[in-house]
XYZ file of C-alpha atoms in Angstrom:
153
model
C 0.000 0.000 0.000
C 2.112 2.895 -1.243
C -0.620 5.368 -2.227
C -1.576 7.930 0.415
C -5.070 9.395 0.298
C -5.503 13.043 1.246
C -8.672 14.780 2.400
C -10.034 17.988 0.833
C -7.602 20.021 2.984
C -4.659 17.987 1.593
C -4.103 16.267 4.949
C -3.159 12.577 4.901
C -5.977 10.214 5.840
C -4.579 7.864 8.497
C -4.183 4.310 7.175
C -6.315 5.366 4.173
C -9.358 4.707 6.372
C -12.078 6.938 4.958
C -14.415 6.988 7.951
C -17.046 9.395 6.630
C -18.432 10.416 3.244
C -15.918 12.791 1.665
C -13.784 13.888 -1.246
C -10.350 12.268 -1.309
C -7.274 13.036 -3.395
C -4.398 11.101 -4.858
C -1.584 13.608 -5.214
C 1.399 11.400 -6.029
C 2.133 8.140 -7.791
C 5.552 6.491 -7.842
C 7.131 4.840 -10.853
C 5.798 1.317 -11.418
C 2.933 -0.321 -9.561
C 1.048 1.856 -7.086
C -1.261 0.026 -4.708
C -4.137 1.428 -2.713
C -5.742 -0.970 -0.229
C -9.258 -0.029 0.822
C -11.904 -1.661 2.971
C -15.388 -1.793 1.513
C -16.475 0.831 4.062
C -13.694 3.206 2.988
C -14.501 2.557 -0.668
C -18.147 3.518 -0.149
C -17.238 6.644 1.859
C -15.336 8.137 -1.090
C -17.834 10.508 -2.709
C -15.302 12.136 -5.048
C -11.928 10.730 -6.067
C -9.730 13.602 -7.223
C -6.548 12.780 -9.130
C -3.720 15.317 -8.902
C -1.232 12.634 -10.016
C -2.158 10.903 -13.242
C -1.824 7.156 -13.839
C 0.180 6.158 -16.905
C 1.902 3.138 -18.422
C 4.879 3.727 -16.138
C 3.011 4.589 -12.917
C -0.197 2.589 -12.838
C -2.743 2.205 -10.029
C -4.039 -1.019 -8.450
C -6.941 -0.519 -6.030
C -7.388 -3.614 -3.839
C -10.710 -4.205 -2.085
C -11.289 -7.433 -0.097
C -14.807 -8.791 -0.538
C -16.160 -10.663 2.487
C -19.895 -10.083 1.937
C -22.210 -8.756 -0.748
C -21.256 -5.194 -1.630
C -23.376 -2.390 -3.021
C -20.815 0.105 -4.359
C -21.870 3.641 -5.093
C -18.862 4.454 -7.225
C -17.567 8.008 -6.719
C -17.354 10.997 -8.976
C -13.852 10.918 -10.478
C -12.105 14.172 -11.351
C -8.778 14.965 -12.978
C -8.749 12.026 -15.401
C -9.503 11.620 -19.081
C -11.160 8.311 -19.914
C -9.171 7.319 -23.003
C -5.861 8.570 -21.605
C -5.913 7.251 -18.025
C -8.368 4.313 -17.824
C -5.874 1.757 -19.238
C -3.682 2.310 -16.171
C -6.190 1.698 -13.334
C -7.471 -1.645 -12.102
C -10.048 -2.219 -9.348
C -9.173 -5.584 -7.783
C -12.167 -6.991 -5.870
C -10.790 -10.153 -4.317
C -11.920 -12.913 -1.994
C -12.162 -16.683 -1.892
C -15.950 -16.898 -1.540
C -18.429 -15.758 -4.144
C -20.356 -12.611 -3.285
C -22.181 -10.062 -5.405
C -20.626 -6.672 -6.127
C -23.163 -4.161 -7.437
C -21.966 -0.881 -8.993
C -24.968 1.412 -8.562
C -23.978 4.938 -9.520
C -24.562 7.195 -12.492
C -20.901 8.243 -12.177
C -18.327 6.972 -14.663
C -15.899 4.272 -13.568
C -12.333 4.712 -14.803
C -10.320 1.509 -15.205
C -10.836 -2.223 -15.330
C -12.899 -4.080 -12.727
C -11.161 -7.346 -11.867
C -13.403 -9.607 -9.781
C -12.770 -13.156 -11.037
C -14.354 -14.881 -8.012
C -17.273 -12.477 -7.659
C -20.652 -12.005 -9.306
C -20.776 -8.453 -10.651
C -23.907 -6.460 -11.367
C -23.546 -3.084 -13.017
C -26.884 -1.396 -12.391
C -25.964 2.291 -12.481
C -26.243 4.306 -15.670
C -22.627 5.488 -15.513
C -20.172 4.482 -18.216
C -17.382 2.030 -17.443
C -14.190 3.169 -19.153
C -12.228 -0.069 -19.007
C -13.114 -3.738 -18.871
C -14.773 -6.242 -16.584
C -13.524 -9.634 -15.466
C -16.027 -11.403 -13.204
C -17.273 -14.896 -12.387
C -20.777 -13.874 -13.466
C -21.627 -10.517 -15.052
C -25.008 -8.820 -15.206
C -25.374 -5.500 -17.024
C -28.570 -3.662 -16.183
C -27.729 -0.249 -17.647
C -24.891 2.012 -18.699
C -22.252 1.462 -21.359
C -18.828 -0.127 -21.373
C -16.155 1.669 -23.372
C -13.535 -1.058 -23.568
C -10.020 -0.089 -22.582
C -7.498 -2.829 -21.853
C -5.519 -2.556 -18.592
C -2.076 -2.087 -20.087
C 0.771 -0.972 -17.831
C 4.215 -1.269 -19.345
């Protein structure tokens, strides 16, 4: 976990534990793989994800979220990114050994690939997914997928 989340005042969020609904920022990314480990509670408390540092082929972002129960994810508003330019360098890794259902419910766009090979995934929000989806079972209720392969160098 080498990515530090900042709050709207640019103060580091301790242990990246987002304990209340709020805007968070990513202001720096190192060369190579950048990992951000989030609990499902922290993930759902991020209302806006503001990128000051931009993912690229040489500094890509892996967001790890352990799934231990069904999850209804209201994906956040994402600012600072351009879909075609930055989506290939972000992956949302929803992992766990048991099968649960992850439901993306927002009208906000998702930037990056959703990787949930052991999970059932339902995309019910109208927001566009700029990336790809890998899931055990996939259900698309609404919204579009603009395919963009996760492709770090």
